[in-house]
Coordinates of C-alpha atoms and ligand atoms in Angstrom, one line a residue:
A26 CA 13.7 -46.1 5.0
K27 CA 16.5 -44.1 6.7
Q28 CA 16.9 -46.8 9.3
T29 CA 17.4 -49.6 6.8
G30 CA 19.7 -47.4 4.9
K31 CA 21.8 -46.8 8.0
N32 CA 22.0 -50.5 8.9
N33 CA 23.1 -51.5 5.4
I34 CA 25.7 -49.0 5.4
Q35 CA 26.8 -50.2 8.6
L36 CA 27.4 -53.6 7.1
Y37 CA 29.4 -52.0 4.2
T38 CA 31.7 -50.0 6.4
D39 CA 32.9 -53.2 7.9
G40 CA 33.9 -54.2 4.4
L41 CA 35.8 -52.2 1.8
D42 CA 33.4 -49.8 0.3
E43 CA 34.7 -46.5 1.2
T44 CA 32.5 -44.5 -1.1
I45 CA 29.3 -45.7 0.4
R46 CA 30.6 -44.9 3.9
D47 CA 31.8 -41.5 2.7
R48 CA 28.6 -40.9 1.0
F49 CA 26.7 -41.7 4.3
I50 CA 29.0 -39.5 6.4
M51 CA 28.6 -36.7 4.1
E52 CA 24.8 -37.0 3.9
S53 CA 24.4 -37.1 7.7
K54 CA 26.5 -33.9 8.1
L55 CA 24.7 -32.4 5.1
N56 CA 21.4 -32.9 7.0
R57 CA 22.6 -30.4 9.6
A58 CA 24.6 -28.0 7.5
I59 CA 21.9 -25.4 7.3
E60 CA 21.1 -25.3 11.0
N61 CA 25.0 -25.3 11.8
D62 CA 25.4 -22.4 9.5
E63 CA 28.0 -24.2 7.3
F64 CA 26.8 -22.9 3.9
S65 CA 27.9 -19.6 2.2
L66 CA 27.5 -18.1 -1.2
H67 CA 30.2 -16.9 -3.6
Y68 CA 29.5 -14.6 -6.4
Q69 CA 31.1 -14.7 -9.8
P70 CA 30.9 -11.6 -12.1
K71 CA 29.5 -11.6 -15.5
I72 CA 31.1 -9.0 -17.9
D73 CA 29.0 -7.3 -20.5
L74 CA 31.6 -7.2 -23.4
A75 CA 29.6 -4.5 -25.2
T76 CA 29.7 -1.9 -22.5
D77 CA 32.6 -3.4 -20.4
S78 CA 30.5 -3.4 -17.3
V79 CA 29.7 -5.9 -14.7
M80 CA 26.1 -6.7 -15.6
G81 CA 25.4 -9.3 -12.8
M82 CA 26.7 -12.2 -11.0
E83 CA 26.1 -16.1 -10.4
A84 CA 25.4 -17.4 -6.9
L85 CA 27.6 -20.4 -6.3
L86 CA 27.1 -22.5 -3.0
R87 CA 30.0 -23.2 -0.8
W88 CA 30.0 -25.9 2.1
H89 CA 32.5 -25.9 4.9
N90 CA 32.1 -28.7 7.5
P91 CA 34.4 -28.5 10.6
E92 CA 35.3 -32.1 10.3
L93 CA 35.1 -32.8 6.6
G94 CA 36.6 -29.5 5.6
F95 CA 35.7 -27.8 2.5
I96 CA 33.6 -29.9 -0.1
P97 CA 33.0 -28.8 -3.6
P98 CA 29.5 -28.4 -5.0
D99 CA 30.2 -31.0 -7.6
K100 CA 30.3 -33.6 -4.8
F101 CA 27.4 -32.6 -2.4
I102 CA 24.9 -31.0 -4.9
P103 CA 24.2 -34.3 -6.6
L104 CA 24.2 -36.0 -3.1
S105 CA 21.6 -33.6 -2.0
E106 CA 19.7 -34.0 -5.2
D107 CA 19.3 -37.7 -4.6
S108 CA 18.3 -37.3 -0.9
G109 CA 15.9 -34.3 -1.4
L110 CA 18.1 -32.1 0.9
I111 CA 18.5 -29.8 -2.3
L112 CA 14.9 -28.6 -1.5
P113 CA 15.6 -26.8 1.8
I114 CA 19.3 -26.0 0.6
G115 CA 17.9 -24.5 -2.5
E116 CA 15.5 -22.3 -0.5
W117 CA 18.3 -21.2 1.6
V118 CA 20.4 -20.3 -1.5
M119 CA 17.5 -18.3 -3.0
K120 CA 16.9 -16.2 0.2
R121 CA 20.5 -15.5 0.8
A122 CA 21.2 -14.7 -3.0
L123 CA 18.3 -12.4 -3.2
S124 CA 19.1 -10.6 0.1
D125 CA 22.8 -10.1 -0.9
T126 CA 21.6 -8.7 -4.3
A127 CA 19.3 -6.3 -2.5
K128 CA 22.3 -5.3 -0.3
L129 CA 24.5 -4.6 -3.5
H130 CA 21.7 -2.6 -5.0
K131 CA 21.5 -0.4 -1.8
E132 CA 25.4 0.1 -2.2
G133 CA 24.7 1.8 -5.5
F134 CA 24.8 -1.1 -8.0
A135 CA 21.1 -1.3 -8.7
D136 CA 21.6 -2.7 -12.3
L137 CA 23.3 -6.0 -11.1
K138 CA 21.3 -9.2 -11.9
I139 CA 21.6 -12.2 -9.9
A140 CA 21.7 -15.7 -11.5
I141 CA 20.6 -18.6 -9.4
N142 CA 21.1 -22.2 -10.2
L143 CA 17.9 -24.4 -10.0
S144 CA 18.2 -28.2 -10.1
L145 CA 15.4 -30.3 -11.8
R146 CA 14.2 -31.4 -8.5
Q147 CA 13.7 -27.7 -7.2
F148 CA 12.1 -26.9 -10.4
M149 CA 9.6 -29.7 -10.0
K150 CA 8.7 -28.9 -6.4
K151 CA 5.1 -27.7 -6.0
G152 CA 4.8 -24.1 -5.0
L153 CA 8.1 -23.0 -6.7
V154 CA 6.4 -20.0 -8.3
E155 CA 4.9 -18.7 -5.2
F156 CA 7.9 -19.4 -3.3
V157 CA 10.1 -17.4 -5.8
E158 CA 7.6 -14.5 -6.0
K159 CA 7.3 -14.2 -2.3
S160 CA 11.2 -14.4 -1.8
I161 CA 11.9 -11.8 -4.4
E162 CA 9.2 -9.4 -2.8
T163 CA 10.6 -10.1 0.9
A164 CA 14.1 -9.1 -0.4
G165 CA 12.7 -5.9 -1.9
L166 CA 14.0 -6.7 -5.4
N167 CA 12.6 -6.3 -8.8
N168 CA 11.7 -9.5 -10.7
R169 CA 13.6 -8.3 -13.6
N170 CA 16.9 -8.5 -11.8
V171 CA 16.5 -12.3 -11.2
E172 CA 17.6 -15.1 -13.6
F173 CA 17.6 -18.9 -13.2
E174 CA 20.0 -21.3 -14.6
I175 CA 18.6 -24.5 -15.5
T176 CA 20.3 -27.4 -17.5
E177 CA 19.1 -29.0 -20.5
N178 CA 18.3 -32.2 -18.5
I179 CA 15.1 -30.6 -17.5
F180 CA 13.7 -31.1 -21.1
T181 CA 13.8 -34.8 -20.5
E182 CA 11.0 -34.3 -18.0
D183 CA 7.3 -34.0 -18.9
L184 CA 7.4 -31.1 -21.4
S185 CA 3.9 -29.8 -20.8
T186 CA 4.6 -29.5 -17.0
I187 CA 8.1 -27.9 -17.5
S188 CA 6.7 -25.4 -20.0
R189 CA 3.9 -24.5 -17.7
I190 CA 6.3 -23.6 -14.8
M191 CA 8.6 -21.9 -17.2
N192 CA 5.8 -19.8 -18.6
E193 CA 4.5 -19.0 -15.2
I194 CA 7.9 -17.8 -14.0
S195 CA 8.7 -16.0 -17.2
N196 CA 5.4 -14.2 -17.0
L197 CA 6.5 -12.7 -13.8
N198 CA 9.5 -11.1 -15.9
I199 CA 12.1 -13.5 -14.5
K200 CA 14.6 -14.9 -17.2
F201 CA 15.9 -18.3 -17.8
A202 CA 19.4 -19.3 -18.9
I203 CA 20.3 -22.6 -20.2
D204 CA 23.4 -23.8 -18.2
D205 CA 26.2 -25.9 -19.6
F206 CA 24.8 -25.6 -23.1
G207 CA 26.3 -28.1 -25.4
T208 CA 26.8 -30.9 -22.9
G209 CA 23.3 -32.4 -22.6
Y210 CA 20.2 -33.1 -24.5
S211 CA 20.0 -30.7 -27.1
S212 CA 17.2 -29.7 -29.5
I213 CA 17.0 -26.3 -31.3
G214 CA 13.2 -26.7 -31.0
Y215 CA 12.8 -26.1 -27.4
L216 CA 14.9 -23.0 -27.7
K217 CA 12.2 -21.4 -29.6
K218 CA 9.2 -23.1 -27.7
M219 CA 10.4 -22.4 -24.2
P220 CA 10.9 -19.0 -22.6
I221 CA 14.6 -18.9 -22.7
S222 CA 16.6 -15.8 -22.7
T223 CA 20.2 -17.0 -22.5
L224 CA 22.5 -19.6 -23.5
K225 CA 25.6 -20.3 -21.4
I226 CA 28.1 -22.0 -23.5
D227 CA 29.7 -24.8 -21.4
R228 CA 33.3 -24.1 -20.2
S229 CA 34.6 -27.4 -22.0
Y230 CA 34.2 -25.6 -25.4
I231 CA 35.3 -22.1 -24.2
S232 CA 38.6 -23.5 -22.6
K233 CA 39.5 -24.9 -26.0
I234 CA 38.5 -22.3 -28.4
D235 CA 42.0 -21.0 -29.0
S236 CA 43.5 -24.5 -29.3
D237 CA 41.0 -26.6 -31.0
T238 CA 39.3 -25.6 -34.3
D239 CA 36.1 -27.8 -33.6
S240 CA 35.5 -26.0 -30.3
E241 CA 36.2 -22.6 -32.2
S242 CA 33.6 -23.5 -34.9
I243 CA 31.1 -24.8 -32.4
V244 CA 31.3 -21.6 -30.1
S245 CA 31.0 -19.3 -33.1
S246 CA 28.0 -21.3 -34.5
V247 CA 26.3 -21.2 -31.1
I248 CA 26.9 -17.4 -30.9
L249 CA 25.4 -16.9 -34.4
M250 CA 22.4 -19.1 -33.8
S251 CA 21.7 -17.3 -30.4
K252 CA 21.6 -14.0 -32.3
S253 CA 19.4 -15.1 -34.8
L254 CA 17.1 -16.5 -32.3
G255 CA 17.2 -13.3 -30.1
L256 CA 19.1 -15.1 -27.3
N257 CA 21.9 -13.7 -25.0
V258 CA 25.1 -15.7 -24.9
V259 CA 27.2 -16.1 -21.9
A260 CA 30.6 -17.7 -22.3
E261 CA 31.5 -19.7 -19.2
G262 CA 35.1 -20.3 -18.0
A263 CA 37.1 -17.9 -20.0
E264 CA 40.5 -17.9 -18.5
T265 CA 42.7 -16.2 -20.9
E266 CA 43.1 -12.9 -22.8
S267 CA 43.2 -14.8 -26.0
Q268 CA 40.0 -16.6 -25.2
V269 CA 38.2 -13.3 -24.4
N270 CA 39.6 -11.7 -27.5
M271 CA 38.3 -14.5 -29.7
L272 CA 34.8 -14.3 -27.8
K273 CA 34.8 -10.6 -28.6
D274 CA 35.4 -11.1 -32.3
M275 CA 32.9 -13.8 -32.6
G276 CA 30.3 -11.3 -31.1
C277 CA 29.7 -12.9 -27.8
S278 CA 27.7 -10.6 -25.4
I279 CA 28.7 -11.8 -21.9
V280 CA 31.7 -13.5 -20.5
Q281 CA 32.0 -15.2 -17.0
G282 CA 35.4 -16.7 -16.1
Y283 CA 38.4 -16.6 -14.0
Y284 CA 40.0 -14.1 -16.6
Y285 CA 37.6 -11.4 -15.0
G286 CA 37.1 -12.9 -11.6
K287 CA 36.6 -16.0 -9.6
P288 CA 33.6 -16.6 -7.5
M289 CA 34.1 -14.7 -4.2
P290 CA 32.4 -13.9 -1.0
Y291 CA 29.9 -10.9 -0.7
D292 CA 32.5 -8.4 0.7
E293 CA 35.0 -9.2 -1.9
F294 CA 32.5 -9.1 -4.7
L295 CA 31.4 -5.6 -3.5
E296 CA 35.1 -4.5 -3.5
F297 CA 35.3 -6.0 -7.1
V298 CA 32.4 -3.9 -8.4
R299 CA 33.5 -0.8 -6.7
N300 CA 37.1 -1.2 -8.2
W301 CA 35.6 -2.0 -11.7
K302 CA 37.1 1.0 -13.8
Ligands
C2E416 P1 27.9 -24.3 -12.9 O1 26.5 -23.7 -12.7 O2 28.3 -24.6 -14.3 O3 28.7 -23.2 -12.3 C1 30.0 -22.8 -12.9 C2 31.2 -23.5 -12.4 O4 32.3 -23.1 -13.1 C3 31.5 -23.0 -11.0 O5 32.1 -24.1 -10.1 C4 32.6 -22.0 -11.2 O6 33.4 -21.8 -10.1 C5 33.3 -22.6 -12.2 N1 34.1 -21.7 -13.0 C6 33.8 -20.3 -13.5 N2 34.7 -19.8 -14.3 C7 35.7 -20.7 -14.3 C8 37.0 -20.6 -15.0 O7 37.4 -19.6 -15.6 N3 37.8 -21.6 -14.9 C9 37.5 -22.9 -14.0 N4 38.3 -23.9 -14.1 N5 36.2 -22.8 -13.5 C10 35.4 -21.9 -13.6 P2 31.5 -24.6 -8.7 O8 31.2 -23.1 -7.9 O9 32.5 -25.4 -8.2 O10 30.0 -25.2 -9.0 C11 30.0 -26.3 -9.6 C12 28.7 -26.7 -9.9 O11 27.8 -27.0 -8.7 C13 27.7 -25.5 -10.6 O12 28.1 -25.5 -12.0 C14 26.5 -26.1 -10.3 O13 26.0 -27.0 -11.3 C15 26.5 -26.5 -8.9 N6 26.0 -25.5 -8.0 C16 26.7 -24.6 -7.4 N7 26.0 -23.9 -6.5 C17 24.7 -24.3 -6.7 C18 23.5 -24.0 -6.2 O14 23.3 -23.1 -5.2 N8 22.4 -24.7 -6.5 C19 22.6 -25.6 -7.3 N9 21.3 -26.4 -7.8 N10 23.6 -26.1 -8.1 C20 24.7 -25.4 -7.6
CA417 CA1 25.2 -22.2 -13.3
CA418 CA1 27.6 -24.0 -16.1
CA419 CA1 27.9 -27.4 -14.4

């Protein structure tokens, strides 16, 4: 299949379709990115507003290729999902994020929780539960310090399979957060049915809470609903003091955004937690 794909693309590059050619070039480089050591992880702090402490961090993948330069995840993650490359990449992310977290714990920050993004494709891969369990054990971490971020699109798949896998993972004391909440297929039903512990309200709402009354009411309703369902809420993408103050007033528990800290390499993140008050 690869072969025909290559030939097809060859035809297009003689024509005008830049995007297909770009995709092909990117994919062929992506294929070798792990072995060439081109990936790294950045960590973005999550602040617990009640205690004013860094409660954890999200692992965010970065790809730097010598020829293509820095490519944002929004570009190469969808591509790697289509090609299946997300599976080895996802395993790389998981191992690195867990071992970095273990290092942070050894530095004296043993309460930090790591949040790892899991795409649908990774979620559906056979053996995920065993892989997760083994990787956490190898890293020497405790399961309760690990959380997976999944998006609502997961609930468009076969719900009995999804719920079985989620329950198996949840029974290991690993938590689930719904990422980009409010942008996808939404049903209040699954929030109760599925083992979900956190909602991450999408940045598109948070960035407008102080300028758009609809966003303000949506965010405050989601926070109220989460509380009554016993869920944690993370506000994603808060950039200003005014946004953070509004979130505090609304009773939001956790904030992640440039206001507190951008995603940063391991060493910088370690400095960040050391310098935190
Ligand atoms: P996401 O999971 O929703 O991650 C949050 C994104 O919002 C990150 O973009 C982060 O840098 C950005 N962000 C956080 N706070 C702010 C803020 O205050 N202002 C602004 N303007 N942006 C903020 P990033 O790192 O470019 O990642 C984009 C997406 O790529 C992620 O969205 C996630 O869907 C995907 N991704 C990243 N790393 C991984 C990974 O390891 N595995 C998988 N499956 N997906 C990943
Ligand atoms: Ca995420
Ligand atoms: Ca998100
Ligand atoms: Ca996203």
